[in-house]
Coordinates of C-alpha atoms in Angstrom, one line a residue:
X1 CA 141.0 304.5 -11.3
X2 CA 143.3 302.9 -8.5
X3 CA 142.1 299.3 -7.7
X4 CA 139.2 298.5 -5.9
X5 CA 137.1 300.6 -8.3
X6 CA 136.9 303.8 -6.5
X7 CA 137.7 307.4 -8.3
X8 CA 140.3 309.5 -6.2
X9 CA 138.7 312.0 -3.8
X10 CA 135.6 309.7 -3.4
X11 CA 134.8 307.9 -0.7
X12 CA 137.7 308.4 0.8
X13 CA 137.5 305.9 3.7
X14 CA 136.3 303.3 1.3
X15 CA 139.1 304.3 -1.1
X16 CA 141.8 303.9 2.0
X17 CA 140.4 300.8 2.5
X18 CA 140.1 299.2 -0.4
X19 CA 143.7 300.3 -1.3
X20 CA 144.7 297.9 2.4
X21 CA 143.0 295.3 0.8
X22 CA 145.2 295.8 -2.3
X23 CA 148.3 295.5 -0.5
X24 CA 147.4 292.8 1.9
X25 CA 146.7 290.5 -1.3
X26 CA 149.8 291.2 -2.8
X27 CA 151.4 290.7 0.2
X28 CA 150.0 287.5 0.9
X29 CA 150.4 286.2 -2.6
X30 CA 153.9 286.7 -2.2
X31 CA 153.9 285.4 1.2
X32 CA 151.8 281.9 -0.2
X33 CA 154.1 281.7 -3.3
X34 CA 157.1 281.2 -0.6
X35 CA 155.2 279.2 1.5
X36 CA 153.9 276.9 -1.7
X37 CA 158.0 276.4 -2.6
X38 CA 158.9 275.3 0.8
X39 CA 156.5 272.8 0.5
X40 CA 157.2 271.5 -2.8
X41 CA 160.4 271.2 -1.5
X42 CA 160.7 269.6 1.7
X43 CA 158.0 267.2 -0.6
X44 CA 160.8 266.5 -3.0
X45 CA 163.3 266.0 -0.1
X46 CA 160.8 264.0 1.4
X47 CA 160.0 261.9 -1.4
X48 CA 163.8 261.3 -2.4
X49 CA 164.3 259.9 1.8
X50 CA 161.9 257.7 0.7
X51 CA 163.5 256.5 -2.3
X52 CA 167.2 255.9 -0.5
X53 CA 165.8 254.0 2.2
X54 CA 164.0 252.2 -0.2
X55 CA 166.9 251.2 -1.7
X56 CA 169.3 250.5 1.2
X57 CA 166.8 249.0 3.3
X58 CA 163.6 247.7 2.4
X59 CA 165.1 246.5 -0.8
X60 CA 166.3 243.8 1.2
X61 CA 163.4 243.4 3.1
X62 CA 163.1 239.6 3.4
X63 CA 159.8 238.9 1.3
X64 CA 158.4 235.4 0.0
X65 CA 158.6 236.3 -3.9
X66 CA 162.0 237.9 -3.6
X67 CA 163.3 234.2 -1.9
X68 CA 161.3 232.3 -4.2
X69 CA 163.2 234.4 -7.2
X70 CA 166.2 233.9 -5.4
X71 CA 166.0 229.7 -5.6
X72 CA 164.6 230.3 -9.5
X73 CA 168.0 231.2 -10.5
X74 CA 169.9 228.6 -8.6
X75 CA 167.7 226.1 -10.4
X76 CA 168.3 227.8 -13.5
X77 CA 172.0 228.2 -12.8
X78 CA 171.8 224.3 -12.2
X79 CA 170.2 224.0 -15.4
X80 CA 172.9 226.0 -17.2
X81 CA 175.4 223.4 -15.4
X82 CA 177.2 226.2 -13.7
X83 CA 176.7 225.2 -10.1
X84 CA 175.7 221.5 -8.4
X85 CA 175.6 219.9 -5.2
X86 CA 173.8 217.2 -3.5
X87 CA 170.6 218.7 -3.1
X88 CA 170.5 220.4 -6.5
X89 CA 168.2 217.5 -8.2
X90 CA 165.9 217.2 -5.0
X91 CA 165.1 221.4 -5.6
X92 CA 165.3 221.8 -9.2
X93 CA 164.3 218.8 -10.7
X94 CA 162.1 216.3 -8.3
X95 CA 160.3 218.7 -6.2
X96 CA 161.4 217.3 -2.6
X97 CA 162.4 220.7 -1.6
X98 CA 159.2 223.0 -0.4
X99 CA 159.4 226.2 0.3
X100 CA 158.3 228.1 3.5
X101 CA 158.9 231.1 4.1
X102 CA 161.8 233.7 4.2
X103 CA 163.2 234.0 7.5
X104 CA 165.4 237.3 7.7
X105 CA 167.6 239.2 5.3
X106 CA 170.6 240.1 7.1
X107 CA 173.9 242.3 5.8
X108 CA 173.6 240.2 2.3
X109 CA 172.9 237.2 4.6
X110 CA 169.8 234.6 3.1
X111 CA 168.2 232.5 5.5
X112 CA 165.0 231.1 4.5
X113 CA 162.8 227.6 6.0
X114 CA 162.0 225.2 3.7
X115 CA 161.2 221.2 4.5
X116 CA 163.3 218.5 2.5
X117 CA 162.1 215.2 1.9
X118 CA 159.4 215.7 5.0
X119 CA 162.2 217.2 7.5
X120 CA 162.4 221.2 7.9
X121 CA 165.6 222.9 7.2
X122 CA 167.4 226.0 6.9
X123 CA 168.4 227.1 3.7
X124 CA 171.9 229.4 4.2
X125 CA 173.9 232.0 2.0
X126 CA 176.6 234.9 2.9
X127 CA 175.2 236.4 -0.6
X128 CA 172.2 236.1 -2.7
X129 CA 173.8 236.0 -6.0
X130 CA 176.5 232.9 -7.1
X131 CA 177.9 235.4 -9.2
X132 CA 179.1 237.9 -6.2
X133 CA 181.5 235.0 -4.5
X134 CA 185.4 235.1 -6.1
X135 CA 186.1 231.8 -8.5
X136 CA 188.8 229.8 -7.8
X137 CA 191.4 231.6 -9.6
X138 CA 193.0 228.6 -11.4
X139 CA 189.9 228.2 -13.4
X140 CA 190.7 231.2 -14.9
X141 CA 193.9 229.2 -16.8
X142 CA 192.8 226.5 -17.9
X143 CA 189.2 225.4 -20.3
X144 CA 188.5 222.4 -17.7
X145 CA 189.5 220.7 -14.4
X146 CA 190.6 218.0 -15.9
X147 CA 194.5 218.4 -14.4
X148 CA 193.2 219.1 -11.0
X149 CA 193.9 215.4 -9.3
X150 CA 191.6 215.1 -6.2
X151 CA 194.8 215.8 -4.5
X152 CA 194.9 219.1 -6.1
X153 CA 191.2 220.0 -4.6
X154 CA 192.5 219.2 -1.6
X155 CA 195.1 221.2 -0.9
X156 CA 193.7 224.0 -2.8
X157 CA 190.8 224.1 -0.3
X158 CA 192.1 223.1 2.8
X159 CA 194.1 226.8 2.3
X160 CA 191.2 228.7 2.0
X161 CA 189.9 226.6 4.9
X162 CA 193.0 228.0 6.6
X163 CA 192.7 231.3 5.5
X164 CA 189.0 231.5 6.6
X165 CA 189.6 230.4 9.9
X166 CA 192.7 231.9 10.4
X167 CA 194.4 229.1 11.6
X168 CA 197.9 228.9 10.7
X169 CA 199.8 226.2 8.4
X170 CA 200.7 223.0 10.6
X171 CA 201.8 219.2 10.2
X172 CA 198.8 217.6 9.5
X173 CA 198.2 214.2 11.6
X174 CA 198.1 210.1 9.1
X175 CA 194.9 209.1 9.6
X176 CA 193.9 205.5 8.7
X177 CA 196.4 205.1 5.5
X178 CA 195.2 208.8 4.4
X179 CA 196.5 212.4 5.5
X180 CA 194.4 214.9 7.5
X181 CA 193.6 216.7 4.6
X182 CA 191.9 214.2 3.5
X183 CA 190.0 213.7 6.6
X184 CA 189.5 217.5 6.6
X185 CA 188.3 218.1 3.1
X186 CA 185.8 214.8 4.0
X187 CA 183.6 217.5 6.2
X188 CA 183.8 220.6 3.7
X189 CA 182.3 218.5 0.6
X190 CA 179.9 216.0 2.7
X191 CA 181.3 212.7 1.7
X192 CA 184.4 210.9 2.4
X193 CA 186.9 212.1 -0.2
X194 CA 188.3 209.5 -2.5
X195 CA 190.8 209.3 -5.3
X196 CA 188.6 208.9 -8.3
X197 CA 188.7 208.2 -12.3
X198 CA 187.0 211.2 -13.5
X199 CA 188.2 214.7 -12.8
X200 CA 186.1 217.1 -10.7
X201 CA 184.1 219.7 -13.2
X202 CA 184.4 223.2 -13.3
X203 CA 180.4 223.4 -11.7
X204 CA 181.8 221.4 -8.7
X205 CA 184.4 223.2 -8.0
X206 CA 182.9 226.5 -8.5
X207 CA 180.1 225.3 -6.3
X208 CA 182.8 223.9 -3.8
X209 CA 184.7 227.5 -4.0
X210 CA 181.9 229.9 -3.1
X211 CA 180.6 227.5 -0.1
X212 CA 184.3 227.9 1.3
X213 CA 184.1 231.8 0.9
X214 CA 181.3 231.7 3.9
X215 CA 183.1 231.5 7.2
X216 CA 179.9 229.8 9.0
X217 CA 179.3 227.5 6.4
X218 CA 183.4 226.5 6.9
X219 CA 183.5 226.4 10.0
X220 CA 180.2 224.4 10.0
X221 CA 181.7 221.6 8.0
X222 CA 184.8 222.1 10.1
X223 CA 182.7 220.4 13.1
X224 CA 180.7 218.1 12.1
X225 CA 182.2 215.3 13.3
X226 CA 184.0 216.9 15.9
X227 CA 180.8 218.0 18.3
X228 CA 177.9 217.6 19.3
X229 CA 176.9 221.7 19.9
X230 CA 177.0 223.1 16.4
X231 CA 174.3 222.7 14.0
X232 CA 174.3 219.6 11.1
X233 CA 174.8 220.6 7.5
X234 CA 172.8 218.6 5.5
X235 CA 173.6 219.4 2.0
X236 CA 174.2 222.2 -1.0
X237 CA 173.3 223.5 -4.0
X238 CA 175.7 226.2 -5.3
X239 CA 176.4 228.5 -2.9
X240 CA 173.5 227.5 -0.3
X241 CA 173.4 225.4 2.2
X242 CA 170.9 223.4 4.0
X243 CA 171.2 223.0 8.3
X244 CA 169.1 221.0 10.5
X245 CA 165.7 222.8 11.4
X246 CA 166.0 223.4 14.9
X247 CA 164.1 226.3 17.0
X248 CA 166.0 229.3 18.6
X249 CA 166.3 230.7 21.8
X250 CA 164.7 234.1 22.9
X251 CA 165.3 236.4 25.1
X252 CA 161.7 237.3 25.7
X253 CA 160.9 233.9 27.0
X254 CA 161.7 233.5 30.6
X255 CA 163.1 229.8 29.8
X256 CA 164.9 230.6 26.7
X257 CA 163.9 227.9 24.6
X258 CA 160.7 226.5 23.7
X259 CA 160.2 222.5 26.3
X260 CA 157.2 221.3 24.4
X261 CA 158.8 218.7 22.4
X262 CA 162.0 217.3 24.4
X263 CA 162.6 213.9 24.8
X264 CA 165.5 213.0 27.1
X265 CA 167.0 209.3 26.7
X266 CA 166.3 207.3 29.4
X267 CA 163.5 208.9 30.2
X268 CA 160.5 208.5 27.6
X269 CA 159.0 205.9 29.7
X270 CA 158.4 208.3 32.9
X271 CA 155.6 210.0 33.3
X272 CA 156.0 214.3 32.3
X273 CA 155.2 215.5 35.6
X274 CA 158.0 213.9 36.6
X275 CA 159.8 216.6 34.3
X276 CA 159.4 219.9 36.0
X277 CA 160.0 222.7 33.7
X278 CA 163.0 223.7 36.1
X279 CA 164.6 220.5 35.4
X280 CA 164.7 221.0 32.2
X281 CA 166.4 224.5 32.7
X282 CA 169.2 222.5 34.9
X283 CA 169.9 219.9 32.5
X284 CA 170.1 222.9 29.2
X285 CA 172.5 224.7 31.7
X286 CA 174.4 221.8 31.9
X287 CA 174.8 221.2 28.4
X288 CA 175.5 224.8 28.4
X289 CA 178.5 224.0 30.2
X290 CA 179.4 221.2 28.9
X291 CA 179.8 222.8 25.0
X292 CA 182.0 226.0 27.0
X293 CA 184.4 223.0 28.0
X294 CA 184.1 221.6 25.1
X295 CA 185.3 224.5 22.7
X296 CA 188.0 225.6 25.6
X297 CA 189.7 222.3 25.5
X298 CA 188.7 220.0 22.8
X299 CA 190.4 221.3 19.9
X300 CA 193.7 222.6 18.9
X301 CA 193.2 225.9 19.3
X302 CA 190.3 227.8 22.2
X303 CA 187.2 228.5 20.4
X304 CA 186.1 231.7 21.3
X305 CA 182.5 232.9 20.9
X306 CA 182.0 236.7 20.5
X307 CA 178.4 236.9 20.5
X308 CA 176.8 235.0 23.3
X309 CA 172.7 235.6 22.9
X310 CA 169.5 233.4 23.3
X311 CA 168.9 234.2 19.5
X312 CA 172.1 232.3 18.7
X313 CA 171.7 229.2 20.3
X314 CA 169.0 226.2 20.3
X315 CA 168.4 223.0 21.7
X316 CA 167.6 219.2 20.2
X317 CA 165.2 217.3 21.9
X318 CA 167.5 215.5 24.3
X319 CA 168.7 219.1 25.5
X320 CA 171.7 219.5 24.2
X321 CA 172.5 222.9 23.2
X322 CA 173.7 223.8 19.4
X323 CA 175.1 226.8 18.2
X324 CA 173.1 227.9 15.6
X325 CA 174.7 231.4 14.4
X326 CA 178.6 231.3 14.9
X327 CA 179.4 233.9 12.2
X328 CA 181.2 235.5 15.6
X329 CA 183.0 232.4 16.7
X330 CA 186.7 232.3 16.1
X331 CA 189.9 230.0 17.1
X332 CA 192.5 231.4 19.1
X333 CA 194.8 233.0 16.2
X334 CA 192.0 234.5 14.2
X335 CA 190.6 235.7 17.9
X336 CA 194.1 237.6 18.6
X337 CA 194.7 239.3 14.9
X338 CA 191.0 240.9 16.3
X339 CA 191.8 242.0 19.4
X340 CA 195.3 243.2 18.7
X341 CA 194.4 246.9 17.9
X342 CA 195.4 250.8 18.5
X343 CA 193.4 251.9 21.8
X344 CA 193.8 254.6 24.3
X345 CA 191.7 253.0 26.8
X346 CA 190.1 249.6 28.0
X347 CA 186.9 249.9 25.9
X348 CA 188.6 250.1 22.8
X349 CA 189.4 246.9 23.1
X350 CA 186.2 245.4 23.5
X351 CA 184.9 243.2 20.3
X352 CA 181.5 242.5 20.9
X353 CA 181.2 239.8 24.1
X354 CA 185.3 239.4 23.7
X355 CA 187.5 241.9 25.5
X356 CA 190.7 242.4 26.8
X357 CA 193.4 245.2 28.4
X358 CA 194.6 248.6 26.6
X359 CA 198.3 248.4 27.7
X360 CA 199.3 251.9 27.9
X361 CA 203.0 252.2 27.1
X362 CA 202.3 250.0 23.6
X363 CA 199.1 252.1 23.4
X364 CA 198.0 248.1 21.9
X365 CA 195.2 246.2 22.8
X366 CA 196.2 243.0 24.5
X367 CA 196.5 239.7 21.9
X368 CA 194.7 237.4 24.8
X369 CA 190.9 237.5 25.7
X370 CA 190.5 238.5 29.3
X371 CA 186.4 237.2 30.0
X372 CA 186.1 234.5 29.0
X373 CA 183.2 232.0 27.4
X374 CA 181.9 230.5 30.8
X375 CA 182.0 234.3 32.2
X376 CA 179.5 235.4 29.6
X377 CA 177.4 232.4 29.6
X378 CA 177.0 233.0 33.5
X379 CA 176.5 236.8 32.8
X380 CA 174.0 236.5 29.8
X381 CA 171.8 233.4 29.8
X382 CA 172.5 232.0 33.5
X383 CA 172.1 235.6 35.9
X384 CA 168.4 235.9 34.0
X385 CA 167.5 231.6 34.4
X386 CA 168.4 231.4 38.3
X387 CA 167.2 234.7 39.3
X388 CA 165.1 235.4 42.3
X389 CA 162.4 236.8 40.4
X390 CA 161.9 233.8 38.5
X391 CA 162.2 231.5 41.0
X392 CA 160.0 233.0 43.5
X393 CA 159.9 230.9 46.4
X394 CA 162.0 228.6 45.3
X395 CA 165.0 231.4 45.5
X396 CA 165.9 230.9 49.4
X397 CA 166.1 227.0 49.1
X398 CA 170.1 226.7 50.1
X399 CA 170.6 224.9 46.7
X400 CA 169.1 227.7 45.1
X401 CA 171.1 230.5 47.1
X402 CA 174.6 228.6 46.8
X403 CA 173.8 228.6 42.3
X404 CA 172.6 232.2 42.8
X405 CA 175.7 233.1 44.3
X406 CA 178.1 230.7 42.1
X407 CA 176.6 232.5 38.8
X408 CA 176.7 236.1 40.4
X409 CA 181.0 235.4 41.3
X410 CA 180.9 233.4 37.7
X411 CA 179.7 236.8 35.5
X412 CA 182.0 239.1 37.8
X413 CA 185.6 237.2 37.5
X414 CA 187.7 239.0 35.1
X415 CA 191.3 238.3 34.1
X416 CA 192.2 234.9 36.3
X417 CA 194.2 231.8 35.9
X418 CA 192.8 228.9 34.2
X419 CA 192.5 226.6 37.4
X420 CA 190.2 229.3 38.6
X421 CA 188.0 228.5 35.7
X422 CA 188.3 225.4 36.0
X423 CA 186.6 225.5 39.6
X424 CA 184.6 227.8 38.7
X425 CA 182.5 225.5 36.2
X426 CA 183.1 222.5 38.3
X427 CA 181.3 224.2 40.7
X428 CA 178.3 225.2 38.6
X429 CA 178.2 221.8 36.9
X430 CA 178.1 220.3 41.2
X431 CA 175.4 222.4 42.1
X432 CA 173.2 221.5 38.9
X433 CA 173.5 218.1 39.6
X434 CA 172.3 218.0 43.1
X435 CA 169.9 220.3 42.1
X436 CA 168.6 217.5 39.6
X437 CA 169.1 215.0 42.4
X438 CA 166.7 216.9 44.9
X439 CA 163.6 217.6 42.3
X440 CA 163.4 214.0 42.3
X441 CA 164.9 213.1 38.2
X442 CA 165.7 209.7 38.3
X443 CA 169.4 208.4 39.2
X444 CA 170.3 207.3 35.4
X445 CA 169.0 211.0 34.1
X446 CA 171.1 212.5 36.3
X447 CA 174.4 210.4 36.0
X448 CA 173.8 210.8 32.1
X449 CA 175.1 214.4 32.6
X450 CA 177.3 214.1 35.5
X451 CA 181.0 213.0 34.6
X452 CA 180.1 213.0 31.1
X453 CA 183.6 212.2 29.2
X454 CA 185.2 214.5 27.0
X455 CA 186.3 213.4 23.8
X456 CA 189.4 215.2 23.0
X457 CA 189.9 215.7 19.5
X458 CA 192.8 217.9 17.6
X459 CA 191.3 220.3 14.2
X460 CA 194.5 219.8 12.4
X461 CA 195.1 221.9 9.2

């Protein structure tokens, strides 16, 4: 009997038939067993994609448990007495620190909202584990700190300081009967350093260490009595630390940031209508200049900012502009060591907003920075404020087309000498003013921001 059930010689058609219907089932069986593989495999390949991305991606999705675990073991850490800080006791023991939410999980980077003692903060860290910073190596020789004078912790820091920065060794300045170090060490730890009985433990300096080890957080405390545009630390525990609360800029919105709650001095008792929205713009563009002036000429060395966003700045009630993100904001020495790289051409030698020239003999990327702060300001956050579209019929009043057309030369100047910078934002900061003047802001407003002195101060390490 062949398959299908049919004797040979009967039925022949039938026969011839069922014998195709053989074949076409084996041939499909073979064909669905192949098919079936694929598909268990490209499920398995599938399935593994899944897995990976898991694992380098959403595994450091920022999630509220995860942050919530993450201040758990700082508290117990505290507990254990390997780390401290001046806001240890307020999380771990009294309660005054409330958690909000987790903001964003970023390269390693924690950055979560929380409110101490009634005022919202921002809780900071490079890393999410205490463990992952480097100790200070001379811990490793000893079974306490107790031959580490306070002198000792000073010069032992202000070198990483130096290294972080990049800012090489100089003569550091007296100051009031104590040395610069002193002074400088003052706005790493919080307090004003003193010579003290007791040695410093191994939890503080640990804690102290693996703060240093986060350039933002360093160059932070670098600040913080040196300006006005970079946001306040307001304490630590371990190796996070708390910054003022204070609401970024987005690109999104057509005015940046968000005017509901400023309150300029001087001018509380005026009526709000008084305060035109574009106003406000004028006077944020004017601290905007003010704080590229400021980090040009106000310390020893230019401070350079290498990513100029909305996302990265913010504003106090008053206006002033802060810097809120300055993980790609470097001095002038750090800032060339960057730049001076192997090219072949001119866009090799752009770092992010800070540029400069591909000399072709050297086949070397030029040392100096040839934009410059105020020329990405004017191209980034000024070209979208002042333009035509936004303004709508505002945009042919002469005031309007003279800042138009001061911005537009602003965000196209390239390599040029300093003076022409100079005039450049002396121009902008002219036309603002009168600007201010003309929609009707009252004479001390406006002369707060016009001729406003410049302090200058000298970061000597």
């Amino acid at each position: 009997m062949l398959p299908g059930g049919l004797a040979p010689g009967v039925g022949g058609r039938g026969g011839g038939l069922g014998l195709l219907r053989w074949l076409g089932l084996r041939l499909w069986s073979r064909r669905g067993t192949l098919v079936f593989a694929l598909l268990w495999f490209g499920s398995w390949l599938f399935l593994n994609g899944l897995v990976l991305v898991h694992r380098s991606i959403l595994s450091d999705f920022c999630t509220d448990d995860k942050s919530k675990r993450i201040l758990q073991r700082l508290c117990l850490e505290f507990g254990e007495g390997s780390v401290t800080g001046d806001m240890c006791s307020d999380l771990c023991v009294l309660g005054l620190v409330k958690y909000k939410r987790c903001l964003y999980y970023e390269n390693g980077k924690k950055v979560i909202e929380a409110r101490w003692r009634g005022n919202p903060i921002i809780l900071k860290s490079k890393l999410e584990n205490f463990s992952s910073y480097e100790p200070l190596g001379i811990l490793d020789y000893q079974d306490t700190a107790e031959e580490l004078s306070a002198l000792d912790v000073v010069f032992y820091a202000t070198m990483e300081v130096r290294n972080s920065l990049g800012i090489a060794e100089e003569d550091d300045d007296e100051e009031g009967g104590g040395g610069g170090n002193n002074s400088s060490l003052a706005r790493l730890w919080g307090k004003k350093l003193k010579i003290r009985d007791k040695s410093y433990s191994r939890a503080e300096l640990s804690s102290l260490w693996s703060l240093l080890q986060q350039e933002e957080y360093t160059f932070l405390r670098v600040l913080q009595d040196l300006s006005t545009h970079v946001a306040k630390v307001l304490g630590s525990c371990g190796h996070f630390y708390a910054v003022e609360y204070l609401s970024a800029g987005h690109a999104w919105d057509q005015n940046i940031f968000s005017l509901d709650e400023v309150a300029v001095p001087g001018l509380q008792d005026q009526s709000r209508a008084r305060w035109a929205v574009r106003e406000m713009v004028h006077r944020i563009a004017l601290s905007f200049l003010d704080m590229v002036w400021h980090f040009d000429h106000d310390f020893t060395h230019k401070l350079h900012l290498c990513d100029i966003k909305p996302e990265n700045f913010a504003i106090r009630k008053d206006l002033t502009v802060v810097a809120i993100d300055v993980d790609m904001a470097f001095f002038e020495p750090k800032m060339k060591d960057i730049l001076e790289q192997n090219c072949s051409s001119d866009d090799d030698c752009n770092f992010f907003d800070c540029s400069s020239r591909c000399d072709p003999v050297r086949r070397r990327c030029s040392p100096h920075r040839g934009n410059s702060n105020l020329q990405v300001i004017c191209e980034k956050i000024f070209r979208p404020w002042f333009s035509p579209t936004l303004l709508g019929a505002k945009a042919g009043l002469p005031l309007q087309v003279e800042l138009q057309r001061a911005v537009q030369e602003c965000s196209e100047t390239g390599e040029e000498p300093e003076e022409n910078r100079k005039n450049t934002h002396q121009r902008l900061v002219s036309i603002l003013n009168r600007l201010i003047q003309e929609g009707g802001a009252s004479g001390e407003g406006g002369g707060a921001w016009e001729g406003k002195d410049h302090v200058h101060t000298a970061l000597n390490f």
